[in-house]
mmCIF file of C-alpha atoms and ligand atoms in Angstrom:
data_model
loop_
_atom_site.group_PDB
_atom_site.id
_atom_site.type_symbol
_atom_site.label_atom_id
_atom_site.label_comp_id
_atom_site.label_asym_id
_atom_site.label_seq_id
_atom_site.Cartn_x
_atom_site.Cartn_y
_atom_site.Cartn_z
ATOM 1 C CA UNK A 1 -7.139 17.648 -2.593
ATOM 2 C CA UNK A 2 -10.601 17.554 -0.295
ATOM 3 C CA UNK A 3 -11.574 14.085 0.971
ATOM 4 C CA UNK A 4 -15.350 14.521 1.668
ATOM 5 C CA UNK A 5 -16.819 11.470 1.689
ATOM 6 C CA UNK A 6 -15.312 7.392 2.088
ATOM 7 C CA UNK A 7 -17.204 4.629 1.927
ATOM 8 C CA UNK A 8 -16.503 0.937 2.381
ATOM 9 C CA UNK A 9 -18.342 -0.747 -1.111
ATOM 10 C CA UNK A 10 -16.506 -3.515 -1.132
ATOM 11 C CA UNK A 11 -14.716 -6.035 0.254
ATOM 12 C CA UNK A 12 -12.782 -9.219 -1.398
ATOM 13 C CA UNK A 13 -12.160 -12.720 0.396
ATOM 14 C CA UNK A 14 -11.587 -14.998 -3.048
ATOM 15 C CA UNK A 15 -11.452 -14.380 -6.774
ATOM 16 C CA UNK A 16 -15.446 -15.716 -6.812
ATOM 17 C CA UNK A 17 -15.483 -12.555 -4.916
ATOM 18 C CA UNK A 18 -16.266 -9.804 -7.690
ATOM 19 C CA UNK A 19 -14.609 -6.127 -8.084
ATOM 20 C CA UNK A 20 -16.373 -2.892 -7.996
ATOM 21 C CA UNK A 21 -16.998 -1.190 -10.903
ATOM 22 C CA UNK A 22 -14.240 0.905 -12.198
ATOM 23 C CA UNK A 23 -15.403 4.717 -11.718
ATOM 24 C CA UNK A 24 -12.400 6.601 -12.071
ATOM 25 C CA UNK A 25 -9.343 4.259 -10.883
ATOM 26 C CA UNK A 26 -7.972 3.417 -8.324
ATOM 27 C CA UNK A 27 -5.090 3.824 -5.729
ATOM 28 C CA UNK A 28 -3.830 1.247 -4.247
ATOM 29 C CA UNK A 29 -1.565 0.577 -0.785
ATOM 30 C CA UNK A 30 0.564 -2.334 -0.338
ATOM 31 C CA UNK A 31 3.420 -3.984 2.057
ATOM 32 C CA UNK A 32 4.062 -5.565 4.634
ATOM 33 C CA UNK A 33 2.040 -6.533 7.455
ATOM 34 C CA UNK A 34 2.225 -3.539 10.126
ATOM 35 C CA UNK A 35 4.131 -1.286 7.811
ATOM 36 C CA UNK A 36 1.401 1.383 8.337
ATOM 37 C CA UNK A 37 -1.366 1.030 5.622
ATOM 38 C CA UNK A 38 -4.546 1.319 7.815
ATOM 39 C CA UNK A 39 -2.742 3.969 9.175
ATOM 40 C CA UNK A 40 -2.244 5.667 6.277
ATOM 41 C CA UNK A 41 -5.254 5.233 4.983
ATOM 42 C CA UNK A 42 -6.689 6.121 7.432
ATOM 43 C CA UNK A 43 -4.462 10.026 7.533
ATOM 44 C CA UNK A 44 -5.167 10.284 4.166
ATOM 45 C CA UNK A 45 -9.394 10.223 4.739
ATOM 46 C CA UNK A 46 -8.858 11.629 7.773
ATOM 47 C CA UNK A 47 -11.198 8.828 9.351
ATOM 48 C CA UNK A 48 -11.137 5.870 11.157
ATOM 49 C CA UNK A 49 -11.811 4.073 8.047
ATOM 50 C CA UNK A 50 -9.138 1.202 8.484
ATOM 51 C CA UNK A 51 -8.395 -1.227 11.912
ATOM 52 C CA UNK A 52 -4.991 -0.241 13.272
ATOM 53 C CA UNK A 53 -3.470 -2.794 15.585
ATOM 54 C CA UNK A 54 -0.070 -3.067 17.166
ATOM 55 C CA UNK A 55 -1.060 -7.202 16.326
ATOM 56 C CA UNK A 56 0.277 -7.998 12.648
ATOM 57 C CA UNK A 57 -2.353 -9.287 9.986
ATOM 58 C CA UNK A 58 -5.764 -7.563 10.436
ATOM 59 C CA UNK A 59 -6.380 -6.762 7.611
ATOM 60 C CA UNK A 60 -7.072 -9.639 5.509
ATOM 61 C CA UNK A 61 -9.471 -8.876 2.636
ATOM 62 C CA UNK A 62 -9.056 -6.323 -0.316
ATOM 63 C CA UNK A 63 -10.852 -3.471 0.932
ATOM 64 C CA UNK A 64 -11.967 -0.755 -1.880
ATOM 65 C CA UNK A 65 -12.625 2.337 -0.365
ATOM 66 C CA UNK A 66 -15.073 4.782 -2.846
ATOM 67 C CA UNK A 67 -13.298 8.001 -2.036
ATOM 68 C CA UNK A 68 -15.748 11.079 -2.809
ATOM 69 C CA UNK A 69 -18.079 8.564 -4.883
ATOM 70 C CA UNK A 70 -15.200 9.242 -7.894
ATOM 71 C CA UNK A 71 -12.097 6.816 -7.193
ATOM 72 C CA UNK A 72 -11.094 4.175 -5.106
ATOM 73 C CA UNK A 73 -8.543 3.102 -2.503
ATOM 74 C CA UNK A 74 -7.539 -0.198 -2.601
ATOM 75 C CA UNK A 75 -6.305 -1.538 0.743
ATOM 76 C CA UNK A 76 -4.594 -5.392 0.309
ATOM 77 C CA UNK A 77 -4.199 -7.175 3.079
ATOM 78 C CA UNK A 78 -0.635 -7.187 4.424
ATOM 79 C CA UNK A 79 2.307 -9.933 3.972
ATOM 80 C CA UNK A 80 5.349 -11.824 5.707
ATOM 81 C CA UNK A 81 3.378 -11.675 9.134
ATOM 82 C CA UNK A 82 5.811 -14.342 10.822
ATOM 83 C CA UNK A 83 3.483 -16.571 12.268
ATOM 84 C CA UNK A 84 1.328 -16.601 9.234
ATOM 85 C CA UNK A 85 0.736 -20.373 8.239
ATOM 86 C CA UNK A 86 2.361 -22.132 4.860
ATOM 87 C CA UNK A 87 -0.822 -22.145 3.220
ATOM 88 C CA UNK A 88 -2.096 -18.865 4.277
ATOM 89 C CA UNK A 89 0.879 -16.938 2.824
ATOM 90 C CA UNK A 90 0.263 -18.760 0.263
ATOM 91 C CA UNK A 91 -2.821 -17.079 0.026
ATOM 92 C CA UNK A 92 -2.470 -13.706 0.479
ATOM 93 C CA UNK A 93 0.016 -14.356 -2.640
ATOM 94 C CA UNK A 94 -2.471 -15.358 -5.126
ATOM 95 C CA UNK A 95 -5.118 -12.745 -3.823
ATOM 96 C CA UNK A 96 -2.865 -9.939 -4.479
ATOM 97 C CA UNK A 97 -1.185 -11.202 -7.636
ATOM 98 C CA UNK A 98 -4.342 -12.104 -8.963
ATOM 99 C CA UNK A 99 -5.672 -8.341 -8.106
ATOM 100 C CA UNK A 100 -2.585 -6.773 -10.109
ATOM 101 C CA UNK A 101 -2.890 -9.595 -12.917
ATOM 102 C CA UNK A 102 -6.709 -8.665 -13.766
ATOM 103 C CA UNK A 103 -7.538 -5.763 -11.548
ATOM 104 C CA UNK A 104 -3.912 -3.638 -13.252
ATOM 105 C CA UNK A 105 -5.726 -1.510 -16.087
ATOM 106 C CA UNK A 106 -7.575 0.232 -13.601
ATOM 107 C CA UNK A 107 -5.021 1.216 -11.282
ATOM 108 C CA UNK A 108 -3.660 4.728 -11.616
ATOM 109 C CA UNK A 109 -0.914 4.539 -9.077
ATOM 110 C CA UNK A 110 0.559 1.647 -6.518
ATOM 111 C CA UNK A 111 1.551 3.236 -3.019
ATOM 112 C CA UNK A 112 4.595 -0.098 -1.380
ATOM 113 C CA UNK A 113 5.004 0.976 1.660
ATOM 114 C CA UNK A 114 8.021 -0.096 3.632
ATOM 115 C CA UNK A 115 9.760 0.284 6.824
ATOM 116 C CA UNK A 116 12.258 3.078 6.646
ATOM 117 C CA UNK A 117 14.201 1.036 9.246
ATOM 118 C CA UNK A 118 15.280 -1.829 7.097
ATOM 119 C CA UNK A 119 16.177 -3.117 3.761
ATOM 120 C CA UNK A 120 13.981 -4.682 0.667
ATOM 121 C CA UNK A 121 13.126 -7.825 2.162
ATOM 122 C CA UNK A 122 12.097 -10.607 0.075
ATOM 123 C CA UNK A 123 8.564 -10.386 -0.027
ATOM 124 C CA UNK A 124 8.807 -6.390 -0.939
ATOM 125 C CA UNK A 125 11.046 -7.632 -3.851
ATOM 126 C CA UNK A 126 8.392 -9.792 -5.128
ATOM 127 C CA UNK A 127 5.938 -7.102 -5.117
ATOM 128 C CA UNK A 128 8.155 -4.423 -6.566
ATOM 129 C CA UNK A 129 8.984 -7.962 -9.184
ATOM 130 C CA UNK A 130 5.424 -8.406 -10.267
ATOM 131 C CA UNK A 131 4.591 -4.031 -10.410
ATOM 132 C CA UNK A 132 7.621 -3.770 -12.498
ATOM 133 C CA UNK A 133 6.714 -7.180 -14.788
ATOM 134 C CA UNK A 134 3.091 -5.879 -15.116
ATOM 135 C CA UNK A 135 3.943 -2.092 -16.111
ATOM 136 C CA UNK A 136 2.294 -0.988 -13.341
ATOM 137 C CA UNK A 137 2.941 2.721 -11.666
ATOM 138 C CA UNK A 138 3.733 2.751 -8.488
ATOM 139 C CA UNK A 139 5.794 4.355 -5.365
ATOM 140 C CA UNK A 140 7.753 3.779 -2.389
ATOM 141 C CA UNK A 141 6.760 5.382 0.768
ATOM 142 C CA UNK A 142 9.110 4.678 3.101
ATOM 143 C CA UNK A 143 7.045 4.440 6.624
ATOM 144 C CA UNK A 144 8.133 5.492 10.128
ATOM 145 C CA UNK A 145 10.917 7.670 9.456
ATOM 146 C CA UNK A 146 10.077 9.242 12.613
ATOM 147 C CA UNK A 147 11.895 6.247 14.516
ATOM 148 C CA UNK A 148 15.254 7.244 12.639
ATOM 149 C CA UNK A 149 17.637 9.613 13.081
ATOM 150 C CA UNK A 150 19.016 11.899 10.675
ATOM 151 C CA UNK A 151 21.992 10.733 9.430
ATOM 152 C CA UNK A 152 19.861 6.787 8.827
ATOM 153 C CA UNK A 153 16.718 8.514 7.316
ATOM 154 C CA UNK A 154 19.048 10.103 4.574
ATOM 155 C CA UNK A 155 20.638 6.689 3.884
ATOM 156 C CA UNK A 156 17.354 5.011 3.699
ATOM 157 C CA UNK A 157 16.560 6.868 1.204
ATOM 158 C CA UNK A 158 19.800 6.559 -0.757
ATOM 159 C CA UNK A 159 19.271 3.014 -1.184
ATOM 160 C CA UNK A 160 15.969 3.066 -2.394
ATOM 161 C CA UNK A 161 16.606 5.488 -4.814
ATOM 162 C CA UNK A 162 19.157 3.791 -5.857
ATOM 163 C CA UNK A 163 18.055 0.472 -5.855
ATOM 164 C CA UNK A 164 14.893 1.965 -7.761
ATOM 165 C CA UNK A 165 16.535 3.888 -10.278
ATOM 166 C CA UNK A 166 15.008 6.994 -11.964
ATOM 167 C CA UNK A 167 11.284 6.034 -13.291
ATOM 168 C CA UNK A 168 9.868 5.594 -9.611
ATOM 169 C CA UNK A 169 9.641 7.877 -6.770
ATOM 170 C CA UNK A 170 10.609 7.295 -3.153
ATOM 171 C CA UNK A 171 8.492 9.170 -0.204
ATOM 172 C CA UNK A 172 9.587 9.380 3.160
ATOM 173 C CA UNK A 173 7.293 9.435 5.956
ATOM 174 C CA UNK A 174 6.479 9.325 9.264
ATOM 175 C CA UNK A 175 2.702 9.183 10.436
ATOM 176 C CA UNK A 176 3.660 10.520 14.094
ATOM 177 C CA UNK A 177 5.582 14.312 12.288
ATOM 178 C CA UNK A 178 3.161 13.742 9.334
ATOM 179 C CA UNK A 179 6.428 14.192 6.537
ATOM 180 C CA UNK A 180 4.986 12.901 2.981
ATOM 181 C CA UNK A 181 1.608 12.719 3.896
ATOM 182 C CA UNK A 182 1.457 16.092 1.447
ATOM 183 C CA UNK A 183 3.523 14.093 -1.094
ATOM 184 C CA UNK A 184 1.283 11.389 -1.401
ATOM 185 C CA UNK A 185 -1.804 13.471 -1.558
ATOM 186 C CA UNK A 186 -0.067 15.400 -4.358
ATOM 187 C CA UNK A 187 0.222 12.388 -6.652
ATOM 188 C CA UNK A 188 -3.374 11.671 -6.253
ATOM 189 C CA UNK A 189 -4.378 14.780 -7.318
ATOM 190 C CA UNK A 190 -2.020 14.941 -10.166
ATOM 191 C CA UNK A 191 -2.930 11.330 -11.092
ATOM 192 C CA UNK A 192 -6.963 12.432 -11.437
ATOM 193 C CA UNK A 193 -7.659 11.537 -7.785
ATOM 194 C CA UNK A 194 -9.945 14.291 -6.949
HETATM 195 N N1 LIG B 201 6.321 5.562 14.836
HETATM 196 C C1 LIG B 201 5.746 5.366 13.682
HETATM 197 N N2 LIG B 201 4.468 3.906 13.919
HETATM 198 C C2 LIG B 201 3.705 4.071 12.977
HETATM 199 C C3 LIG B 201 3.489 4.648 11.444
HETATM 200 N N3 LIG B 201 2.837 4.518 10.798
HETATM 201 C C4 LIG B 201 1.793 2.990 12.120
HETATM 202 N N4 LIG B 201 2.721 3.111 12.563
HETATM 203 C C5 LIG B 201 2.484 2.057 13.816
HETATM 204 O O1 LIG B 201 2.406 0.863 13.271
HETATM 205 C C6 LIG B 201 1.773 -0.327 13.668
HETATM 206 C C7 LIG B 201 1.121 -0.973 12.646
HETATM 207 O O2 LIG B 201 0.182 -0.142 11.735
HETATM 208 P P1 LIG B 201 -1.140 -0.318 11.049
HETATM 209 O O3 LIG B 201 -1.332 0.944 10.131
HETATM 210 O O4 LIG B 201 -2.150 -1.315 11.657
HETATM 211 O O5 LIG B 201 -0.091 -0.973 10.210
HETATM 212 P P2 LIG B 201 -0.794 -2.167 8.185
HETATM 213 O O6 LIG B 201 -0.072 -2.145 7.553
HETATM 214 O O7 LIG B 201 -1.979 -2.004 8.003
HETATM 215 O O8 LIG B 201 -0.751 -4.031 9.074
HETATM 216 P P3 LIG B 201 -1.819 -4.835 8.487
HETATM 217 O O9 LIG B 201 -2.881 -4.669 8.912
HETATM 218 O O10 LIG B 201 -1.375 -6.282 9.439
HETATM 219 O O11 LIG B 201 -0.982 -5.638 7.211
HETATM 220 C C8 LIG B 201 0.295 0.669 14.543
HETATM 221 O O12 LIG B 201 1.159 0.337 16.080
HETATM 222 C C9 LIG B 201 0.194 2.186 14.064
HETATM 223 O O13 LIG B 201 0.065 2.949 15.298
HETATM 224 C C10 LIG B 201 4.738 5.503 11.796
HETATM 225 O O14 LIG B 201 4.701 6.742 10.692
HETATM 226 N N5 LIG B 201 5.812 5.640 12.415
HETATM 227 MG MG1 LIG B 202 -4.205 -2.791 7.898
#
């Protein structure tokens, strides 16, 4: 798949903002703050579309990027940012859950990004539960595996494969080595993104 056109077409801050027209469906990127969502989006599109930060909590809105005038990449705000206030966390939860509930019908695949160095955390579990309950298709992208030794990496892949069962794919990924990037692009292509 070749991405030759990327345009930020909608930024959703609250339930009052409207989602864009459906087009050819959407691919969603969700995960804890600092897990590497924006970095992955930049690699996939080969452009600096999403702000990458060393400070977590950078992306606060739902951003719709129209790809090749055909389908969307959707960047959801990161969750689990330790310094966020209770109200902020609740707001994030509401925005994300609301998005899955009312827009799920247009979702082709959700990429759930999880830091490959850690076992499942509470907010990740919440996301997986929502996705399963709503029967939305998802794959898990294990990020930052460049930081793991071979044996640790294999162990974490097994841990997540076991936890998810046969229905869901686990993709080990690194922004540094680019491992896993082609697999992500392949899935997008298979599901009609082109
Ligand atoms: N070693 C390593 N670092 C990574 C990888 N992916 C992202 N990073 C770094 O992790 C930090 C956070 O990356 P972002 O892409 O901004 O994370 P995000 O998920 O968009 O964060 P929020 O917008 O706060 O939700 C940055 O310093 C990135 O350079 C990876 O695969 N390996
Ligand atoms: Mg981000």
